[in-house]
Short mmCIF file of C-alpha atoms in Angstrom, two decimals:
data_model
loop_
_atom_site.label_atom_id
_atom_site.label_comp_id
_atom_site.label_asym_id
_atom_site.label_seq_id
_atom_site.Cartn_x
_atom_site.Cartn_y
_atom_site.Cartn_z
CA MET A 1 27.46 -13.96 -37.60
CA GLY A 2 26.33 -9.82 -35.95
CA GLY A 3 29.52 -8.03 -36.43
CA VAL A 4 30.11 -5.54 -33.42
CA GLY A 5 29.59 -2.45 -35.06
CA GLY A 6 26.01 -3.12 -35.53
CA GLY A 7 25.47 -5.57 -33.15
CA GLY A 8 22.51 -5.32 -30.97
CA THR A 9 22.08 -6.46 -27.42
CA GLY A 10 19.48 -9.05 -26.65
CA ARG A 11 17.64 -9.78 -23.48
CA GLY A 12 19.53 -11.58 -20.75
CA ARG A 13 18.63 -15.26 -19.94
CA GLY A 14 17.89 -15.99 -16.49
CA ASP A 15 17.71 -13.25 -14.39
CA ARG A 16 16.25 -10.67 -17.18
CA GLN A 17 12.78 -10.23 -15.15
CA ALA A 18 14.47 -9.28 -12.07
CA GLU A 19 16.97 -6.84 -13.70
CA PRO A 20 16.23 -5.70 -17.39
CA LEU A 21 19.35 -5.69 -19.72
CA LEU A 22 18.38 -2.07 -20.66
CA ARG A 23 19.20 -0.88 -17.14
CA LYS A 24 22.38 -2.94 -16.91
CA LEU A 25 23.44 -1.77 -20.21
CA SER A 26 23.08 1.87 -19.05
CA GLU A 27 24.73 0.84 -15.77
CA SER A 28 27.92 -0.34 -17.62
CA SER A 29 27.79 2.31 -19.76
CA SER A 30 28.00 4.71 -17.02
CA ASP A 31 30.76 2.52 -15.25
CA ASN A 32 32.98 2.47 -18.63
CA SER A 33 32.63 6.05 -19.46
CA SER A 34 34.46 6.75 -16.22
CA GLU A 35 36.97 4.53 -16.63
CA GLU A 36 37.64 5.05 -20.63
CA HIS A 37 39.99 7.84 -20.48
CA LEU A 38 42.19 6.04 -18.30
CA VAL A 39 42.79 3.15 -20.89
CA LYS A 40 44.97 3.52 -24.14
CA ARG A 41 44.31 0.74 -26.68
CA THR A 42 47.15 0.44 -28.96
CA GLY A 43 47.30 -3.30 -29.51
CA THR A 44 46.98 -4.42 -33.12
CA VAL A 45 46.38 -7.83 -34.64
CA TRP A 46 50.08 -8.93 -34.31
CA THR A 47 50.07 -7.97 -30.51
CA ALA A 48 46.96 -9.95 -30.28
CA MET A 49 48.30 -13.40 -31.84
CA ALA A 50 50.98 -13.15 -29.31
CA HIS A 51 48.90 -12.76 -26.32
CA VAL A 52 46.95 -16.12 -28.00
CA ILE A 53 49.67 -18.04 -28.77
CA THR A 54 51.56 -17.39 -25.01
CA ALA A 55 48.04 -18.29 -23.87
CA VAL A 56 47.22 -21.59 -25.99
CA ILE A 57 50.88 -23.38 -26.83
CA GLY A 58 51.98 -24.61 -23.36
CA SER A 59 54.40 -27.10 -22.46
CA GLY A 60 51.38 -29.35 -23.31
CA VAL A 61 52.16 -29.39 -26.81
CA LEU A 62 55.41 -31.74 -25.64
CA SER A 63 52.44 -34.29 -24.50
CA LEU A 64 50.50 -34.28 -27.68
CA ALA A 65 52.57 -36.93 -29.44
CA TRP A 66 51.37 -39.25 -26.23
CA SER A 67 47.86 -38.60 -27.43
CA VAL A 68 48.19 -39.17 -30.89
CA ALA A 69 49.64 -42.52 -30.11
CA GLN A 70 46.31 -43.45 -28.32
CA LEU A 71 44.42 -42.51 -31.68
CA GLY A 72 46.65 -43.91 -34.05
CA TRP A 73 47.52 -42.06 -37.66
CA VAL A 74 44.01 -41.12 -38.91
CA GLY A 75 41.97 -40.28 -34.69
CA GLY A 76 45.23 -38.38 -33.95
CA PRO A 77 45.50 -35.66 -36.65
CA ALA A 78 41.83 -35.95 -37.34
CA ALA A 79 41.22 -34.78 -33.50
CA MET A 80 43.21 -31.61 -33.63
CA VAL A 81 42.20 -30.14 -36.85
CA LEU A 82 38.56 -31.09 -35.53
CA PHE A 83 39.09 -29.03 -31.89
CA ALA A 84 40.97 -26.12 -33.97
CA GLY A 85 37.70 -25.49 -35.83
CA VAL A 86 35.40 -26.13 -32.91
CA THR A 87 37.94 -22.94 -31.01
CA VAL A 88 37.59 -20.78 -34.08
CA VAL A 89 34.05 -21.04 -34.16
CA GLN A 90 33.76 -20.76 -30.18
CA SER A 91 36.35 -17.69 -30.14
CA SER A 92 34.17 -15.82 -33.05
CA LEU A 93 30.97 -16.20 -30.74
CA LEU A 94 32.78 -14.74 -27.91
CA ALA A 95 34.56 -11.80 -29.81
CA ASP A 96 31.38 -10.40 -30.91
CA CYS A 97 30.36 -9.97 -27.00
CA TYR A 98 32.53 -7.30 -26.21
CA ILE A 99 30.91 -4.30 -27.55
CA SER A 100 27.14 -3.62 -26.79
CA ARG A 101 25.50 -0.42 -27.42
CA ASP A 102 22.87 1.55 -25.10
CA PRO A 103 19.81 1.90 -26.69
CA GLU A 104 18.88 4.81 -24.79
CA ARG A 105 22.56 6.70 -24.97
CA GLY A 106 23.85 5.23 -28.36
CA ALA A 107 26.66 4.72 -26.60
CA ALA A 108 29.36 1.67 -26.99
CA VAL A 109 29.55 -0.39 -23.68
CA ARG A 110 32.79 -2.61 -23.89
CA ASN A 111 32.92 -6.03 -21.95
CA ARG A 112 35.99 -5.56 -20.58
CA SER A 113 36.14 -8.83 -18.94
CA TYR A 114 34.67 -12.54 -19.14
CA VAL A 115 32.43 -11.98 -15.92
CA ASP A 116 31.55 -8.94 -17.48
CA ALA A 117 30.05 -9.96 -20.08
CA VAL A 118 28.37 -12.94 -18.50
CA ARG A 119 26.34 -10.48 -16.30
CA LEU A 120 25.53 -8.22 -19.33
CA TYR A 121 23.80 -10.63 -20.88
CA LEU A 122 22.96 -13.84 -18.75
CA GLY A 123 22.03 -12.17 -15.17
CA GLU A 124 23.89 -12.11 -11.75
CA LYS A 125 23.22 -15.59 -11.15
CA SER A 126 25.36 -16.63 -14.13
CA GLN A 127 27.90 -14.28 -13.66
CA MET A 128 28.57 -15.77 -10.11
CA LEU A 129 28.59 -19.44 -11.40
CA SER A 130 30.98 -18.44 -14.03
CA GLY A 131 32.91 -15.95 -11.58
CA PHE A 132 33.66 -19.33 -9.57
CA PHE A 133 34.54 -21.53 -12.30
CA LEU A 134 36.80 -18.55 -13.80
CA GLY A 135 38.78 -17.86 -10.35
CA PHE A 136 39.35 -21.47 -9.83
CA SER A 137 40.53 -22.11 -13.23
CA LEU A 138 42.95 -18.89 -13.43
CA PHE A 139 44.48 -19.86 -10.36
CA GLY A 140 44.92 -23.50 -10.99
CA ASN A 141 46.91 -22.23 -14.04
CA SER A 142 49.01 -20.16 -11.70
CA VAL A 143 49.53 -23.52 -9.75
CA VAL A 144 50.45 -25.75 -12.65
CA TYR A 145 52.74 -23.51 -14.51
CA THR A 146 54.74 -23.30 -11.55
CA LEU A 147 54.79 -27.24 -10.84
CA THR A 148 55.64 -27.40 -14.91
CA ALA A 149 58.12 -24.49 -14.26
CA ALA A 150 60.29 -26.02 -11.77
CA ALA A 151 59.84 -29.61 -13.47
CA SER A 152 61.54 -28.40 -16.65
CA MET A 153 64.15 -26.82 -14.52
CA ARG A 154 64.76 -29.71 -12.86
CA ALA A 155 65.07 -31.43 -16.13
CA ILE A 156 68.14 -28.97 -17.07
CA GLU A 157 69.65 -30.09 -14.38
CA ARG A 158 69.22 -33.71 -14.79
CA ALA A 159 70.14 -33.33 -18.22
CA ASN A 160 73.74 -32.03 -17.54
CA CYS A 161 74.14 -34.44 -14.56
CA TYR A 162 73.57 -37.28 -16.69
CA HIS A 163 75.98 -35.96 -19.44
CA ARG A 164 78.38 -35.76 -16.57
CA GLU A 165 78.16 -39.04 -15.22
CA GLY A 166 76.24 -41.18 -17.60
CA HIS A 167 72.64 -42.29 -17.94
CA GLY A 168 72.75 -44.92 -15.00
CA ALA A 169 74.16 -42.11 -12.36
CA PRO A 170 71.47 -41.35 -9.89
CA CYS A 171 71.62 -37.37 -10.64
CA CYS A 172 69.35 -34.86 -9.42
CA ALA A 173 68.09 -36.58 -6.15
CA ALA A 174 68.00 -34.15 -3.33
CA THR A 175 70.34 -36.63 -1.27
CA ALA A 176 72.49 -36.25 -3.72
CA GLY A 177 73.30 -32.86 -3.55
CA GLY A 178 70.32 -31.82 -6.26
CA SER A 179 67.97 -29.64 -5.62
CA SER A 180 64.52 -30.03 -4.75
CA ASP A 181 61.64 -29.07 -7.04
CA ALA A 182 60.57 -26.98 -3.89
CA TYR A 183 63.67 -24.59 -4.42
CA TYR A 184 62.93 -24.07 -7.79
CA MET A 185 59.01 -23.51 -7.34
CA LEU A 186 60.29 -20.83 -5.02
CA LEU A 187 62.58 -19.16 -7.27
CA PHE A 188 59.85 -19.16 -10.36
CA GLY A 189 57.37 -17.36 -7.72
CA LEU A 190 60.07 -14.87 -6.97
CA ALA A 191 59.97 -13.82 -10.49
CA GLN A 192 55.97 -13.62 -10.63
CA VAL A 193 56.44 -10.96 -7.69
CA ALA A 194 58.36 -8.83 -10.06
CA LEU A 195 56.05 -9.81 -13.17
CA SER A 196 53.01 -9.59 -11.18
CA GLN A 197 53.67 -5.72 -10.99
CA ILE A 198 53.02 -5.18 -14.60
CA PRO A 199 49.82 -2.97 -14.21
CA ASP A 200 47.51 -4.58 -16.29
CA PHE A 201 47.12 -6.79 -19.88
CA HIS A 202 47.57 -3.86 -21.94
CA SER A 203 51.19 -3.19 -20.66
CA MET A 204 52.14 -6.91 -20.83
CA ALA A 205 52.44 -6.78 -24.91
CA TRP A 206 56.35 -7.37 -24.74
CA LEU A 207 56.23 -10.10 -22.65
CA SER A 208 53.26 -12.07 -24.44
CA VAL A 209 55.92 -11.63 -27.77
CA PHE A 210 58.84 -12.78 -25.79
CA ALA A 211 56.96 -15.65 -24.28
CA ALA A 212 55.45 -16.62 -28.05
CA ALA A 213 58.96 -16.54 -29.42
CA MET A 214 59.88 -19.12 -26.94
CA SER A 215 56.87 -21.29 -26.86
CA PHE A 216 58.02 -21.27 -31.16
CA SER A 217 61.50 -22.30 -29.96
CA TYR A 218 61.34 -25.47 -27.85
CA SER A 219 58.24 -26.25 -30.48
CA PHE A 220 60.32 -26.08 -33.51
CA ILE A 221 63.18 -28.14 -31.06
CA GLY A 222 60.72 -30.73 -30.17
CA PHE A 223 59.65 -30.64 -34.07
CA GLY A 224 63.03 -30.95 -35.36
CA LEU A 225 63.98 -33.60 -32.91
CA GLY A 226 61.22 -35.77 -34.10
CA ALA A 227 61.77 -35.60 -37.63
CA ALA A 228 65.53 -36.29 -36.62
CA LYS A 229 64.73 -39.40 -34.69
CA VAL A 230 62.67 -40.79 -37.70
CA ILE A 231 64.95 -40.28 -40.46
CA GLU A 232 67.72 -42.16 -38.12
CA ASN A 233 65.10 -45.15 -37.44
CA GLY A 234 64.79 -45.05 -41.51
CA VAL A 235 60.75 -46.26 -40.74
CA ILE A 236 57.71 -44.34 -39.49
CA LYS A 237 56.71 -46.06 -36.40
CA GLY A 238 53.07 -46.28 -35.43
CA GLY A 239 49.48 -47.59 -36.65
CA ILE A 240 46.17 -46.25 -37.96
CA GLY A 241 44.76 -47.45 -34.56
CA GLY A 242 47.20 -46.39 -32.32
CA VAL A 243 48.71 -48.42 -29.57
CA SER A 244 47.32 -51.75 -29.14
CA LEU A 245 46.03 -52.40 -25.40
CA VAL A 246 45.29 -55.84 -24.26
CA SER A 247 42.07 -54.62 -22.87
CA PRO A 248 39.23 -52.84 -25.04
CA ALA A 249 38.29 -50.84 -22.22
CA GLN A 250 41.82 -49.71 -21.24
CA LYS A 251 41.58 -48.61 -24.80
CA VAL A 252 38.58 -46.53 -24.69
CA TRP A 253 39.75 -44.91 -21.30
CA ARG A 254 43.39 -44.37 -23.50
CA VAL A 255 41.39 -42.64 -26.15
CA ALA A 256 38.94 -40.55 -23.67
CA GLN A 257 42.08 -39.31 -22.24
CA ALA A 258 43.98 -38.41 -25.84
CA LEU A 259 40.75 -36.30 -26.54
CA GLY A 260 40.56 -34.54 -23.52
CA ASP A 261 44.44 -33.48 -23.52
CA ILE A 262 43.86 -32.48 -27.44
CA ALA A 263 40.33 -30.50 -26.68
CA PHE A 264 41.30 -29.18 -23.17
CA ALA A 265 45.13 -27.60 -25.27
CA TYR A 266 42.95 -25.33 -27.55
CA PRO A 267 40.97 -22.80 -26.09
CA PHE A 268 41.81 -19.54 -24.70
CA SER A 269 37.92 -17.71 -24.08
CA LEU A 270 39.12 -17.24 -20.67
CA VAL A 271 41.42 -14.16 -21.54
CA LEU A 272 39.73 -13.78 -24.98
CA LEU A 273 37.70 -10.65 -23.92
CA GLU A 274 40.63 -8.98 -22.23
CA ILE A 275 43.08 -9.33 -25.15
CA GLU A 276 40.45 -7.66 -27.38
CA ASP A 277 40.21 -5.06 -24.96
CA THR A 278 43.66 -4.00 -25.92
CA LEU A 279 43.13 -3.60 -29.17
CA ARG A 280 42.68 -0.14 -31.09
CA SER A 281 39.88 0.66 -33.48
CA PRO A 282 39.13 0.94 -36.77
CA PRO A 283 39.18 -1.40 -37.92
CA ALA A 284 36.27 -2.89 -35.07
CA GLU A 285 37.56 -4.78 -31.98
CA SER A 286 36.19 -8.13 -33.01
CA GLN A 287 36.91 -7.94 -36.74
CA THR A 288 40.67 -7.87 -35.30
CA MET A 289 40.25 -10.58 -32.90
CA LYS A 290 38.86 -12.74 -35.15
CA ALA A 291 41.54 -12.65 -37.60
CA ALA A 292 43.99 -13.06 -34.90
CA ALA A 293 42.26 -15.97 -33.58
CA ARG A 294 42.43 -17.57 -36.80
CA ALA A 295 45.85 -16.67 -37.25
CA SER A 296 46.88 -18.27 -34.14
CA ILE A 297 45.11 -21.36 -34.24
CA ALA A 298 46.42 -22.05 -37.66
CA VAL A 299 49.55 -21.42 -36.52
CA THR A 300 49.05 -23.21 -32.97
CA THR A 301 47.43 -26.34 -35.19
CA PHE A 302 50.84 -26.52 -37.15
CA PHE A 303 53.07 -27.03 -34.39
CA TYR A 304 50.64 -29.46 -32.37
CA LEU A 305 50.26 -31.15 -35.64
CA GLY A 306 54.82 -31.31 -35.92
CA CYS A 307 55.48 -32.36 -32.35
CA GLY A 308 52.43 -34.65 -32.47
CA CYS A 309 52.91 -36.46 -35.38
CA PHE A 310 56.73 -36.22 -35.51
CA GLY A 311 57.00 -37.86 -31.84
CA TYR A 312 54.43 -40.92 -32.58
CA ALA A 313 56.66 -41.71 -35.62
CA ALA A 314 60.14 -41.61 -34.08
CA PHE A 315 58.90 -43.53 -31.30
CA GLY A 316 55.58 -45.52 -32.26
CA ASP A 317 54.01 -47.38 -29.19
CA ASP A 318 56.73 -46.21 -26.82
CA THR A 319 56.06 -42.48 -27.16
CA PRO A 320 56.54 -40.69 -24.14
CA GLY A 321 54.07 -38.58 -22.23
CA ASN A 322 56.46 -35.62 -22.44
CA LEU A 323 58.43 -35.77 -26.04
CA LEU A 324 61.46 -34.38 -24.55
CA THR A 325 62.27 -36.99 -22.53
CA GLY A 326 62.80 -39.37 -24.85
CA PHE A 327 65.88 -37.79 -26.44
CA GLY A 328 68.94 -38.11 -24.21
CA GLU A 329 71.01 -36.36 -27.11
CA PRO A 330 71.95 -33.89 -27.75
CA TYR A 331 71.82 -32.84 -23.84
CA TRP A 332 72.65 -29.42 -24.58
CA LEU A 333 69.40 -28.99 -27.05
CA VAL A 334 67.18 -30.59 -24.76
CA GLY A 335 67.92 -28.41 -22.08
CA LEU A 336 67.79 -25.65 -24.19
CA ALA A 337 64.26 -26.60 -25.05
CA ASN A 338 63.36 -27.01 -21.26
CA LEU A 339 65.09 -23.56 -21.01
CA CYS A 340 62.67 -22.11 -23.26
CA VAL A 341 59.55 -24.35 -21.80
CA VAL A 342 60.54 -22.19 -18.31
CA LEU A 343 60.92 -18.53 -19.99
CA HIS A 344 57.50 -19.16 -21.75
CA LEU A 345 55.87 -20.17 -18.67
CA LEU A 346 56.99 -16.38 -17.43
CA GLY A 347 54.57 -14.91 -19.42
CA GLY A 348 52.00 -17.67 -19.78
CA TYR A 349 51.73 -17.38 -16.02
CA GLN A 350 51.03 -13.56 -16.09
CA VAL A 351 48.56 -14.06 -19.41
CA TYR A 352 46.14 -16.06 -17.26
CA ALA A 353 46.91 -13.85 -13.67
CA GLN A 354 46.18 -10.71 -15.10
CA PRO A 355 42.61 -11.16 -15.71
CA MET A 356 42.13 -12.90 -12.24
CA PHE A 357 44.09 -9.63 -10.42
CA ALA A 358 41.88 -7.37 -12.65
CA LEU A 359 38.63 -9.19 -11.30
CA VAL A 360 39.30 -8.31 -7.85
CA GLU A 361 40.82 -4.85 -7.83
CA ARG A 362 37.92 -3.74 -10.32
CA ARG A 363 35.64 -5.35 -7.57
CA PHE A 364 37.50 -3.52 -4.56
CA GLY A 365 39.72 -1.37 -5.96
CA ALA A 366 43.57 -1.22 -6.48
CA GLY A 367 44.16 1.39 -3.89
CA VAL A 368 46.49 5.15 -4.80
CA VAL A 369 49.54 5.39 -5.73
CA ASP A 370 51.14 5.94 -2.38
CA ALA A 371 54.70 4.55 -2.11
CA GLU A 372 58.27 4.54 -3.77
CA MET A 373 59.61 1.25 -4.60
CA PRO A 374 63.21 0.29 -5.76
CA LEU A 375 62.91 -0.84 -9.37
CA LEU A 376 59.13 -0.40 -9.58
CA GLY A 377 58.79 3.34 -9.17
CA ARG A 378 55.52 4.49 -7.09
CA VAL A 379 53.31 1.70 -6.85
CA SER A 380 49.92 0.87 -4.98
CA VAL A 381 50.72 -0.80 -1.75
CA SER A 382 47.32 -2.37 -1.67
CA ARG A 383 47.84 -3.97 -5.45
CA LEU A 384 51.33 -5.19 -4.49
CA CYS A 385 50.78 -6.82 -1.16
CA PHE A 386 47.39 -8.57 -3.13
CA ARG A 387 49.41 -9.72 -5.99
CA THR A 388 52.35 -10.73 -3.82
CA ALA A 389 49.80 -12.82 -1.29
CA ASN A 390 47.82 -14.16 -4.52
CA VAL A 391 51.66 -15.72 -6.23
CA ALA A 392 52.96 -16.84 -2.86
CA ALA A 393 49.63 -18.55 -2.22
CA ALA A 394 50.24 -20.45 -5.78
CA THR A 395 53.87 -21.14 -5.05
CA ALA A 396 52.31 -22.61 -1.53
CA VAL A 397 49.81 -24.92 -3.00
CA ALA A 398 52.18 -26.17 -5.74
CA VAL A 399 54.69 -26.88 -2.92
CA TRP A 400 52.28 -28.51 -0.69
CA PHE A 401 50.44 -30.24 -3.36
CA PRO A 402 52.85 -31.47 -6.24
CA TYR A 403 49.91 -33.69 -7.80
CA PHE A 404 47.33 -30.51 -7.73
CA ASN A 405 48.32 -30.58 -11.52
CA GLN A 406 46.20 -33.60 -11.82
CA VAL A 407 43.26 -32.42 -10.19
CA VAL A 408 43.01 -29.15 -12.01
CA GLY A 409 43.49 -30.95 -14.99
CA LEU A 410 40.47 -33.16 -14.00
CA ILE A 411 38.24 -29.89 -12.69
CA GLY A 412 39.23 -28.26 -16.13
CA ALA A 413 37.93 -31.15 -17.94
CA PHE A 414 34.42 -30.82 -16.44
CA THR A 415 34.63 -26.79 -16.51
CA PHE A 416 35.60 -26.87 -20.07
CA TRP A 417 32.16 -27.11 -21.61
CA PRO A 418 30.50 -24.19 -19.53
CA LEU A 419 33.28 -21.70 -19.75
CA ALA A 420 34.71 -22.36 -23.13
CA ILE A 421 31.11 -23.43 -25.08
CA HIS A 422 27.82 -22.76 -22.97
CA PHE A 423 28.22 -19.10 -21.91
CA PRO A 424 29.70 -17.63 -24.93
CA VAL A 425 26.78 -19.35 -27.07
CA GLN A 426 24.24 -18.36 -24.70
CA MET A 427 25.92 -14.78 -24.85
CA TYR A 428 26.15 -15.10 -28.62
CA LEU A 429 22.38 -15.70 -28.72
CA ALA A 430 21.49 -12.54 -26.32
CA GLN A 431 23.61 -10.15 -28.34
CA GLY A 432 22.60 -11.53 -31.71
CA LYS A 433 18.39 -11.47 -30.51
CA VAL A 434 18.47 -14.82 -32.03
CA ALA A 435 14.81 -16.33 -32.22
CA PRO A 436 14.29 -19.52 -30.99
CA TRP A 437 13.81 -22.59 -33.13
CA THR A 438 15.45 -20.75 -36.06
CA GLY A 439 18.21 -21.96 -38.25
CA ARG A 440 20.99 -20.48 -36.89
CA TRP A 441 19.28 -20.91 -33.25
CA LEU A 442 19.26 -24.75 -34.13
CA ALA A 443 22.86 -24.76 -35.65
CA ILE A 444 24.26 -22.98 -32.51
CA GLN A 445 22.62 -24.97 -29.95
CA ALA A 446 23.60 -28.46 -32.30
CA PHE A 447 27.01 -26.95 -32.22
CA SER A 448 26.67 -26.70 -27.97
CA ALA A 449 25.13 -30.22 -27.70
CA GLY A 450 27.80 -31.78 -29.76
CA CYS A 451 30.72 -29.90 -27.98
CA LEU A 452 29.04 -31.27 -24.25
CA VAL A 453 28.86 -35.23 -25.43
CA ALA A 454 32.80 -34.78 -26.41
CA CYS A 455 33.53 -33.12 -23.48
CA GLY A 456 31.60 -35.71 -21.15
CA PHE A 457 33.44 -38.41 -22.92
CA ALA A 458 37.03 -36.68 -22.31
CA SER A 459 36.15 -35.96 -18.82
CA VAL A 460 35.52 -39.59 -18.34
CA GLY A 461 39.04 -39.95 -19.67
CA SER A 462 40.29 -37.50 -17.60
CA ALA A 463 39.16 -38.91 -14.43
CA MET A 464 40.69 -42.12 -15.17
CA GLY A 465 43.98 -40.51 -15.70
CA VAL A 466 43.73 -39.43 -12.22
CA PHE A 467 41.74 -42.05 -10.25
CA GLY A 468 43.21 -45.19 -12.49
CA PRO A 469 46.31 -46.52 -13.27
CA GLU A 470 49.00 -44.02 -14.27
CA ARG A 471 49.41 -43.91 -18.09
CA SER A 472 52.17 -44.49 -19.51
#
């Protein structure tokens, strides 16, 4: 793969006749030079790892035991390792697309976001298509994070209630004095209104470090509870082929859904270029980004394997969809794990929200600093209003459509291949001027085609998970 430092830019695809890449490079170079003096890049491999781990390790790690249960002791771990490798390759291809060289001026052109890179290499039509998918995915993540945070806060209340009154008590129902999910969603939304005033991705390294620490915490707790349960049982449960089902067709759909859960738990292509844009140089940004991606995926895979395999070993065919729900005691430790989930989601929300804020504000302008706000100092009123409205909209969708996360999961399955595989592959081919039908071109296209087949199968499983019988 070509390094960034000497990476030339190839001709864009699709729209290259209407708008030559050379002209787009010159325009982008002018835009970048006007903003360059405003940006101070201080990121390192460690801050990049914090961003990546915050983006990748979500509360979904606690559902991977269910996925391993469907695939069995061979298929489950193998699928995690396979998709980890796919993510390493995909992230490496995209990292090489961060910097282009303007052949006329000799200046570096920074593609500071995913859609910027797509426009430069593939043209405006591809930019519009990717921008639609990207905007939906980023906003959908905000809604799902709100729903997940509310569910975790409810789980803390429920655990305390069960500890006081016993597991047979009708705890946590709104009619029994418990708080409703909407109440917790509003609390989470208020916290995000404040955090959304963080100026940009460059200013949130501290939040990603904190969120990454929280993700390690609840992953370690899930890991430890599963291991303790295995020791208590005195036997490793589960089988080579996973959960046995009556219908072969049902087994196929469960396998497809499990593969989808694992595949969609890894990629972070939506925010990779934003993370890379925070890095200082030398060394070359792509070199640091690739190192951070490899290390982060290795750490992520360790936790995925630990939680998934120990959870399956502890519960066997009865593995729950959320690993923490399988443990009633110690209630305080389960509650602590759920609290760590909530605190992680505070930062994870911003990792996906900040690129969306930047996308809109670069297009329409962030406004001038024209107001003094308590605790926030001098801020742009237009930025404050837009970001607050965006958080309010995501919170409202979560309150009104509590099953929206299932729909987003389905849409995410269908948009996974174009956003995580297709566009990065095509941009890499254009950036590296890879000639068609050469060995490297064939290898990369085969990689893309193989991912398309796997993602198509997993998408069918996700559709069955939404429209078919609820998974157990």
